[in-house]
XYZ file of C-alpha atoms in Angstrom:
503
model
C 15.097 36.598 -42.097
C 16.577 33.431 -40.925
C 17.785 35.354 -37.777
C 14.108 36.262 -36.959
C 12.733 32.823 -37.715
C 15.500 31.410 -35.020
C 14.022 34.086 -32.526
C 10.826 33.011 -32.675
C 11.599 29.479 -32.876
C 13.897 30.067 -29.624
C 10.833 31.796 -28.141
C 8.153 29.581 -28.934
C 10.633 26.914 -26.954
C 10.493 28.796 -24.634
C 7.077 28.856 -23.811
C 6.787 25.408 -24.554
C 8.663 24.491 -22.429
C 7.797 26.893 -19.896
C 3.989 25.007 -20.283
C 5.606 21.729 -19.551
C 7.166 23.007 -16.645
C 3.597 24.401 -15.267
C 1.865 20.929 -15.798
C 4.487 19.173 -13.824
C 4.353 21.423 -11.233
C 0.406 21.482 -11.068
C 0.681 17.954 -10.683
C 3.634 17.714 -7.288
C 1.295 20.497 -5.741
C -1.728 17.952 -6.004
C 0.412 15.684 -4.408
C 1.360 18.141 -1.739
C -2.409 19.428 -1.294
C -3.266 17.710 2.041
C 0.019 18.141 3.766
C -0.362 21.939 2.839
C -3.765 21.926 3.948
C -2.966 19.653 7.006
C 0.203 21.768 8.032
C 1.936 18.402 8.213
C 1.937 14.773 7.785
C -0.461 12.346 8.511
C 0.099 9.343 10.209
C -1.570 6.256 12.021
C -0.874 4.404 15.206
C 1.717 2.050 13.437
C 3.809 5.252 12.531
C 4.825 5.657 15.563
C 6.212 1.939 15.933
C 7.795 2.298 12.583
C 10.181 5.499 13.961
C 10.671 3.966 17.227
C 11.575 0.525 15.378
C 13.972 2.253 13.189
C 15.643 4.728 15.846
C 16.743 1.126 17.586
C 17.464 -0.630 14.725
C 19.848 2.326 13.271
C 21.618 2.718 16.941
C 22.303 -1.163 16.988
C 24.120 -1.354 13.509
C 26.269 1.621 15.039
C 24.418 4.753 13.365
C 25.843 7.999 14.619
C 22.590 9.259 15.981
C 24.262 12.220 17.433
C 24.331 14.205 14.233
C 20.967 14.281 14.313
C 18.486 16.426 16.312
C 19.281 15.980 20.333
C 15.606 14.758 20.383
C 16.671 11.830 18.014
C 19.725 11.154 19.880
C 17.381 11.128 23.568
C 15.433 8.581 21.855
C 18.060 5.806 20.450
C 20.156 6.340 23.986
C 16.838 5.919 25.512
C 15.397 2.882 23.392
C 14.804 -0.519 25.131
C 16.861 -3.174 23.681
C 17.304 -2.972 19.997
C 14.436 -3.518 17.442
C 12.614 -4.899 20.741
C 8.736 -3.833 21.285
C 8.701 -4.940 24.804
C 8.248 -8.611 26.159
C 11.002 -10.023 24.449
C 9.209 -9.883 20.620
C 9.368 -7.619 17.958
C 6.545 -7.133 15.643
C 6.684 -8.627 12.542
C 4.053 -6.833 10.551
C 6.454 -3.910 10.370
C 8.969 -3.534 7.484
C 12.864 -2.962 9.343
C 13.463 -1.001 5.719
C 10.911 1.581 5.937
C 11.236 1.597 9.330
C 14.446 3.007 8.205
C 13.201 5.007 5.917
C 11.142 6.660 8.540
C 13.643 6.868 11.624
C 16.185 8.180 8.991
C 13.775 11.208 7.879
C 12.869 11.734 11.537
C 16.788 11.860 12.404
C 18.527 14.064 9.773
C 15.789 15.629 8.077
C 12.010 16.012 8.709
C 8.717 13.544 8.620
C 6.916 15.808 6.603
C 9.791 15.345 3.821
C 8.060 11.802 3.941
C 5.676 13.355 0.988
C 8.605 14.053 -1.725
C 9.858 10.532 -1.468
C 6.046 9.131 -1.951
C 5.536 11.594 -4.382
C 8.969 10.902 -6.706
C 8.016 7.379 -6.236
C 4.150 8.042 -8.107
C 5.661 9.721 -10.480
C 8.543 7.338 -11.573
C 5.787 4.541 -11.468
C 3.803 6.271 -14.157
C 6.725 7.706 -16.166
C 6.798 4.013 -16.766
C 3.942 2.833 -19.244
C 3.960 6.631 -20.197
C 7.033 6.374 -21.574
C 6.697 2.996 -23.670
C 3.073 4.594 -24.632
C 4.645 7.476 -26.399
C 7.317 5.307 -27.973
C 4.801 2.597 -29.615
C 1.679 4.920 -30.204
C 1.306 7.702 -32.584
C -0.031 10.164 -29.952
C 0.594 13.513 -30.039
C 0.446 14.152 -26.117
C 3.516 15.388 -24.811
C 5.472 13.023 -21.944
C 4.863 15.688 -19.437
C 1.282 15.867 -19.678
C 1.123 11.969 -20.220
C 2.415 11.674 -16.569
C 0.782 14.883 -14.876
C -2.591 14.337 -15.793
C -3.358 11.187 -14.570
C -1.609 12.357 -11.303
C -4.087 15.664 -11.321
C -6.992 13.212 -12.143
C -6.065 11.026 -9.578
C -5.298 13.730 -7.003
C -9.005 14.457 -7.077
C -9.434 11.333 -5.315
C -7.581 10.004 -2.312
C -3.523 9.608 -3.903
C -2.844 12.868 -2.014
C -3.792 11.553 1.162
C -1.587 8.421 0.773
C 1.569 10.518 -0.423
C 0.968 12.920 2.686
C 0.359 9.553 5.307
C 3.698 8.278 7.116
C 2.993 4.143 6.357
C 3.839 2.274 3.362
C 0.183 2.112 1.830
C 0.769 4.378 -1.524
C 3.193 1.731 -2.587
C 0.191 -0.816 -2.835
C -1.139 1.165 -6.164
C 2.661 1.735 -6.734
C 3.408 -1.823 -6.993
C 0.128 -2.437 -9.119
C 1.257 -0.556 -11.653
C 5.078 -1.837 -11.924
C 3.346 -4.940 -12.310
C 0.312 -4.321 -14.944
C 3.200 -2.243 -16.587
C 5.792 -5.240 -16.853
C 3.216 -7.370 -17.951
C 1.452 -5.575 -20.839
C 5.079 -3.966 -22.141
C 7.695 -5.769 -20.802
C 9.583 -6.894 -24.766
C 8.677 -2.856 -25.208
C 10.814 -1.568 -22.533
C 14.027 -0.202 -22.387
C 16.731 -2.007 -19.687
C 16.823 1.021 -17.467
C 12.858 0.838 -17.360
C 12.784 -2.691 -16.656
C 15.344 -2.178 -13.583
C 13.560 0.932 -12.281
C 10.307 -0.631 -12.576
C 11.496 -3.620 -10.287
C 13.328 -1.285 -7.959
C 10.008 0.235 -7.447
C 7.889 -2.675 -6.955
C 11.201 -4.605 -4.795
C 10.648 -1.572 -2.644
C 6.823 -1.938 -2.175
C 7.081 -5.662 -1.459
C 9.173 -5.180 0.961
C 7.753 -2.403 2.720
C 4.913 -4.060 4.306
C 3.983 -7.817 4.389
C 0.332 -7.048 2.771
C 2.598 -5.965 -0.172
C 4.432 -9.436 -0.080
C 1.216 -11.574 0.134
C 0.044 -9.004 -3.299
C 3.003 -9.898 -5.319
C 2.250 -13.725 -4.732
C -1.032 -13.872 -6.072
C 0.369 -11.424 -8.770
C 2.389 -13.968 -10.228
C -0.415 -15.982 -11.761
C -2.249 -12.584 -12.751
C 0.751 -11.653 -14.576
C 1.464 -15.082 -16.259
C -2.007 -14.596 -17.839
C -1.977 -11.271 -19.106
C 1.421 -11.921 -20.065
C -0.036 -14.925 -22.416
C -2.921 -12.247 -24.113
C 0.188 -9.953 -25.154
C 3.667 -11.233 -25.453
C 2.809 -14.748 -26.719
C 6.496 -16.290 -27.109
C 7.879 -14.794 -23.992
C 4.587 -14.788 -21.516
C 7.064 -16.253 -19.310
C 9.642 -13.289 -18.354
C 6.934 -11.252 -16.187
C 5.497 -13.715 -13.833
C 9.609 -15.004 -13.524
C 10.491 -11.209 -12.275
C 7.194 -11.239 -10.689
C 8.557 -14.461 -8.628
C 11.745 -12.744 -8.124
C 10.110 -10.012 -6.788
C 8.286 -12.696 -3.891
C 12.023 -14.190 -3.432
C 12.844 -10.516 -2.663
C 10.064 -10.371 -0.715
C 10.596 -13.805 1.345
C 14.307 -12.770 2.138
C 13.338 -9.651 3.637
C 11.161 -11.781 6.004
C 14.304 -14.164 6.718
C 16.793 -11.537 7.385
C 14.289 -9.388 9.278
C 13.500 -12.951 11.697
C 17.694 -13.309 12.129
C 17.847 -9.476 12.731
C 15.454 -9.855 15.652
C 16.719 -13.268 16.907
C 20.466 -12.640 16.329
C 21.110 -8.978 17.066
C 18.050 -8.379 18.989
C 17.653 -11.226 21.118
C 14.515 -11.272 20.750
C 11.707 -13.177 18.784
C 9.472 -12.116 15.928
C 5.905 -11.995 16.898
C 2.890 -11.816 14.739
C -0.551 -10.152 15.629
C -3.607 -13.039 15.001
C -4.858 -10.912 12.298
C -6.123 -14.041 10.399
C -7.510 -16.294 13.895
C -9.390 -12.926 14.876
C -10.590 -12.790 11.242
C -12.053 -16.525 11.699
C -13.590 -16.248 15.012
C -15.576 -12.678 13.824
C -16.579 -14.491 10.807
C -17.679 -17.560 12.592
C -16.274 -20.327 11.134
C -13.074 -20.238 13.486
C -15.672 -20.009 16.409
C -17.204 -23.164 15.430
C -14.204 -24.887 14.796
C -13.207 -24.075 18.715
C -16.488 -24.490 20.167
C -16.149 -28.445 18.687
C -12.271 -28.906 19.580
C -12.001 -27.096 22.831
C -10.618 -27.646 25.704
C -7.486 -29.404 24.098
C -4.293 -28.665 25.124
C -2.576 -29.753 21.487
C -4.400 -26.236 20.370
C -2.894 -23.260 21.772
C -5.820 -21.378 20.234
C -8.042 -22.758 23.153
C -6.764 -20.347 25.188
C -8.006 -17.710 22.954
C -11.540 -19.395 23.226
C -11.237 -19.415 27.035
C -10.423 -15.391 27.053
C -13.438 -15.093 24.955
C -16.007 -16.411 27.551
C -14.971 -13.496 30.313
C -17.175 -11.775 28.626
C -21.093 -11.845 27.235
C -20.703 -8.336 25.117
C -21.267 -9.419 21.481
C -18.617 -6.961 20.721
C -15.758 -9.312 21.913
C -16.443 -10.838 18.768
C -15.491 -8.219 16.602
C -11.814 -8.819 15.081
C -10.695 -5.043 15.945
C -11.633 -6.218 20.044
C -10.127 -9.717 19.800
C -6.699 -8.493 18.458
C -6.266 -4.949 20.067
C -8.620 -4.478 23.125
C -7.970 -4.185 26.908
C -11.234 -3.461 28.569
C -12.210 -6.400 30.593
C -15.506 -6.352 28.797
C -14.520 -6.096 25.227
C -11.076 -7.647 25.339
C -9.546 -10.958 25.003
C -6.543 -11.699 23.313
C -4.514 -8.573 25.543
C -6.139 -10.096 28.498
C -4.383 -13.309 28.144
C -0.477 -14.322 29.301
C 2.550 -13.128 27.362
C 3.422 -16.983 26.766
C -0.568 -18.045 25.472
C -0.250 -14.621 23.066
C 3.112 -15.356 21.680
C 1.402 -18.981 20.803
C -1.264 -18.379 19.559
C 0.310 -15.422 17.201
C 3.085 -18.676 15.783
C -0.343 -20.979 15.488
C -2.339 -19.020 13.407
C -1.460 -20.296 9.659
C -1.916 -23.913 11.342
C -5.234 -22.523 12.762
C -6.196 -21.112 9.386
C -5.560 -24.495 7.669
C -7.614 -26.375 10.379
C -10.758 -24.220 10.150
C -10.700 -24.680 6.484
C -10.622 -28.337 6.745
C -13.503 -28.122 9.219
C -15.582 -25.523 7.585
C -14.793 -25.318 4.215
C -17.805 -23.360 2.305
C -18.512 -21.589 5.231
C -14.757 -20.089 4.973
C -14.767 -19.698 1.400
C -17.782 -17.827 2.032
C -16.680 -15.385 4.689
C -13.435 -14.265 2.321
C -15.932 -14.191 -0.454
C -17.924 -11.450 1.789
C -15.035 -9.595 3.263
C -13.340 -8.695 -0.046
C -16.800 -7.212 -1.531
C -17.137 -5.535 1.808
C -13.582 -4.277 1.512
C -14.191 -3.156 -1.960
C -17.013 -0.789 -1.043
C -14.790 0.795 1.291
C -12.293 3.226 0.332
C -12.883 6.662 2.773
C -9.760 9.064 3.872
C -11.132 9.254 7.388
C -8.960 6.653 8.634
C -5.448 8.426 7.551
C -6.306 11.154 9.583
C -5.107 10.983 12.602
C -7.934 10.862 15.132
C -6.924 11.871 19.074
C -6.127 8.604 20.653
C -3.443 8.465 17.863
C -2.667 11.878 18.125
C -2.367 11.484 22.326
C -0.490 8.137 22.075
C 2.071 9.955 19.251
C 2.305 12.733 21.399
C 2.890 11.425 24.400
C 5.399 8.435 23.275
C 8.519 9.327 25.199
C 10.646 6.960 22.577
C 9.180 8.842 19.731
C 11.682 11.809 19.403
C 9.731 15.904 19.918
C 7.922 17.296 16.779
C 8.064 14.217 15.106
C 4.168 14.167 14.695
C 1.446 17.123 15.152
C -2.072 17.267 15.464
C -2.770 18.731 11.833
C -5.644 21.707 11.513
C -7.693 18.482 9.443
C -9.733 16.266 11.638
C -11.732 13.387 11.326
C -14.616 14.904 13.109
C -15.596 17.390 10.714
C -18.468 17.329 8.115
C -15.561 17.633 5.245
C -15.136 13.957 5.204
C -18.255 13.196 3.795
C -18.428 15.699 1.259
C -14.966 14.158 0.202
C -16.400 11.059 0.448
C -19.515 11.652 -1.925
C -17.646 13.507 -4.442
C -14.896 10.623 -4.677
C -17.472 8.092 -5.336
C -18.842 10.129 -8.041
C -15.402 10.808 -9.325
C -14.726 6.333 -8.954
C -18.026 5.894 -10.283
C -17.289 7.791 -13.533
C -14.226 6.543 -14.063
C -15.446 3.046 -13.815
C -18.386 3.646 -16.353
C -15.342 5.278 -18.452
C -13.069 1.895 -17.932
C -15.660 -0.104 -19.086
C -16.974 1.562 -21.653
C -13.493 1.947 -23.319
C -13.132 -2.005 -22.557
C -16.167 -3.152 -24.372
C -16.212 -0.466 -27.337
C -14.749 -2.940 -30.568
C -12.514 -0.460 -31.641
C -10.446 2.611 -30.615
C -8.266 1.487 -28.051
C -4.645 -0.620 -28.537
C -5.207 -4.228 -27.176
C -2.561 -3.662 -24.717
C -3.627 -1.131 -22.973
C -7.268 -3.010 -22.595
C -5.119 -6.024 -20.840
C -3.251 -3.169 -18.414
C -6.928 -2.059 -17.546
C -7.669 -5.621 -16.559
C -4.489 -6.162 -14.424
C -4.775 -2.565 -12.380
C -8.943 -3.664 -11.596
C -7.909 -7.858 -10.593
C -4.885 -5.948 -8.618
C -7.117 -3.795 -6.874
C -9.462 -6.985 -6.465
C -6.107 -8.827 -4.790
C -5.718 -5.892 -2.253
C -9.553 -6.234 -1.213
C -8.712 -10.138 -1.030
C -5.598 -9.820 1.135
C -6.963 -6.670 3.586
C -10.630 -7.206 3.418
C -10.821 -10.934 3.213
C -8.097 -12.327 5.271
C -7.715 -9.656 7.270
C -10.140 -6.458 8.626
C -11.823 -4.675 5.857
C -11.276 -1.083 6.411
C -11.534 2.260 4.346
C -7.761 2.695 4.558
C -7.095 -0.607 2.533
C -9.646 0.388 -0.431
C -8.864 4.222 -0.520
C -4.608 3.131 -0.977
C -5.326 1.985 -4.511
C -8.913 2.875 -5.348
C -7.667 6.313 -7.401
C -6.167 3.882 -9.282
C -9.288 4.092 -11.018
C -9.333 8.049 -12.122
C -5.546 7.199 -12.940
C -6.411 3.877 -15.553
C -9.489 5.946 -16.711
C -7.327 9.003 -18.117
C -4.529 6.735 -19.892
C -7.180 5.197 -21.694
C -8.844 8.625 -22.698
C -5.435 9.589 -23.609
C -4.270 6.640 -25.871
C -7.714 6.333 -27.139
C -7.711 6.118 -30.823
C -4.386 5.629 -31.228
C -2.209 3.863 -33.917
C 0.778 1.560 -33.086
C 4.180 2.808 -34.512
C 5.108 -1.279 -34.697
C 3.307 -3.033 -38.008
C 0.551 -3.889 -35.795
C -2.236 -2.197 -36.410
C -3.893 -2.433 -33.280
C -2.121 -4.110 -30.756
């Protein structure tokens, strides 16, 4: 009799397990679903600067490139000087460690392998407040299905487009949870947790400098939630928090004595934030009233912008990027006036504030709601001026990139694009129904909630409102929403193992 019983015990682990097994699987193929679909990964015009970037940078610190593919090889023999773009600069608004990351894949593996490091890195980031979940609440839930269905949820929306897309935007929503994570549960967590956690989100800040200027403004966001849970020790988040922007600023120095050391070269910055002015006005003003004066290097930008009468010029995408004559301004002008007005833009952004105040607290004000409306997947697929320019980059190494059998032309998009906003739109109305119900849901979680949504509010602010809104920046954390909304179903009801009864 007790023989049988251990059978059917054995069996029924069997199967149980055997279930887990299928739910974590279900959820890595809904990360894979668009690089299956897509036939391989998809990537942006950046991508290609990231491999090239990396190739060099690997071949000057004396990376045996040979053992790679003879493609790989071709390209770091062939590479200009080391980490340099061209002109003597290298551009700073690329990351030297994924750049690594990238050239390394391209080298000794495969791009489209890209999409198992994203995805292990989504995973590990919710394993996180899953884990301390299970330990403090009373929930029945498995950890398995804790972690895969808020990754299935989510892959209903755009996360498996950003695991499947060669740049560093999934690790925007990775970093947003490390850090709503360490702030709700931090005196819950186990050391190992806490190290991962930061490993994670020292990764993401370093991995693109939108990241960096995120973790900043995260400090004060995590000193307050901090104070609504921990009480005594509010304090230890928003100190790893500013550890993490230490992190974060050293990258920046060694990156800037990489290029001017090794390289010989100098670090140059896009004007990102004086094209951002000048489309939203207020930096147009300012130069229409200071202009000509040769103390402002920025005047020079002012003077490219009068080739032209197209009212396009003024957009921020023309001013930073375009060539044509009639549209372009910034390109147009001399190495020397580019390079200074790229180093004059924070002093530049600091001027036109002092001049124009509301009218610039007004623009950012605009931009981030514009950037928070804006979350399609059209822009991570590739369209064919970044398929032709990836294709045809000599110092990119052969089969690094493909065209993909998904395009941005076809009517798909917007079905995807109406059925995520009913999917966001849901999840929202879940969110805050959850949030303003009295009872039924632990206090902490309510406070995570809060973090992930001002996060998400942060990205808008950095992309949309100091930057260009686009869908890229809103659809890289906006599943963020389908992911919050299922924890909260899950946990719903719950009863803290702690004496607490509802904490």
């Amino acid at each position: 009799m007790k023989a049988g019983t251990n059978i059917l015990r054995s069996k029924e682990n069997r199967v149980f397990r055997l279930k887990e097994l299928l739910w974590l699987l279900a959820a890595c193929v809904a990360c894979f679903t668009v690089l299956i679909i897509n036939g391989s990964i998809l990537f942006y015009f950046d991508s290609g600067g990231y491999v090239v970037q990396g190739i060099s940078g690997l071949s000057q610190l004396g990376v045996d490139l040979s053992t790679g593919t003879d493609a790989a090889s071709n390209a770091g023999s062939n590479a200009q000087a080391p980490l340099n773009d061209g002109n003597n600069t290298v551009h700073g608004s690329r990351s030297l460690i994924y750049a690594f990351l990238l050239a390394l894949l391209t080298i000794f593996a495969h791009m489209d392998w890209l999409v198992l490091f994203n995805t292990l890195c989504v995973f590990l980031a919710v394993l996180l407040p899953m884990r301390v979940c299970l330990r403090r609440y009373n929930s029945s839930i498995t950890l398995t299905r804790s972690v895969s269905l808020p990754i299935l949820l989510s892959s209903l929306g755009a996360l498996p487009f950003y695991t499947a897309y060669a740049m560093p935007d999934v690790f925007a929503a990775i970093l947003l949870i490390v850090t709503a994570t360490l702030t709700v549960f931090i005196r819950k967590m186990q050391y190992w947790e806490i190290l991962l956690g930061l490993a994670l989100a020292g990764f993401a800040v370093i991995s693109h400098p939108s990241h960096f200027l995120m973790a900043v403004l995260l400090v004060p966001l995590s000193a307050i939630g901090s104070a609504l849970t921990e009480g005594r020790g509010w304090w230890l988040t928003p100190l790893l928090m500013l550890f993490l922007v230490i992190v974060g600023s050293a990258e920046r120095f060694a990156f800037k004595l990489a290029v001017e050391k090794v390289a010989n070269s100098e670090v140059f910055y896009n004007p990102y934030l004086t094209a951002r002015l000048i489309a939203d006005g207020p930096g147009l003003t300012y130069l229409k009233d200071t202009c000509p004066n040769p103390e402002v290097a920025t005047c020079a930008l002012y003077d490219a912008l009068q080739l032209s009468d197209d009212p396009m010029r003024l957009t921020a995408s023309h001013i930073t990027f375009a060539k044509n004559p009639s549209l372009g301004s910034f390109k147009l002008m001399t190495e020397e006036d580019q390079r200074l007005v790229g180093q004059e833009q924070m002093e530049f952004f600091v001027n036109v504030i002092k001049h124009s105040p509301t009218s610039i607290g007004l623009a950012i004000f605009e931009n981030t709601l514009t950037q928070v409306m804006r979350y399609k997947v059209d822009m991570t697929i590739p369209s064919e001026s970044i398929i032709r320019i990836a294709l045809q980059n000599p110092r990119i190494p052969d089969n690094t990139f493909s065209a993909g059998r998904l395009a941005r032309t076809q009517s798909w998009t917007v079905w995807f694009y109406y059925g995520h906003t009913v999917l966001y739109a849901v999840s929202l109305l879940v969110i805050a129904v959850l949030l303003v119900l009295p009872s039924g849901l632990p206090g902490r979680l309510r406070v995570m909630a809060l973090m992930i949504f001002f996060g998400m509010l942060v990205n808008a602010l950095i992309c949309g409102g100091l930057s260009q809104p686009a869908d890229r920046y809103g659809g890289r954390v906006i599943w963020l929403l389908p992911y919050m909304a299922t924890i909260m179903v899950l946990f719903r009801g719950v009863v803290s193992r702690d004496t607490e009864a509802q904490s």
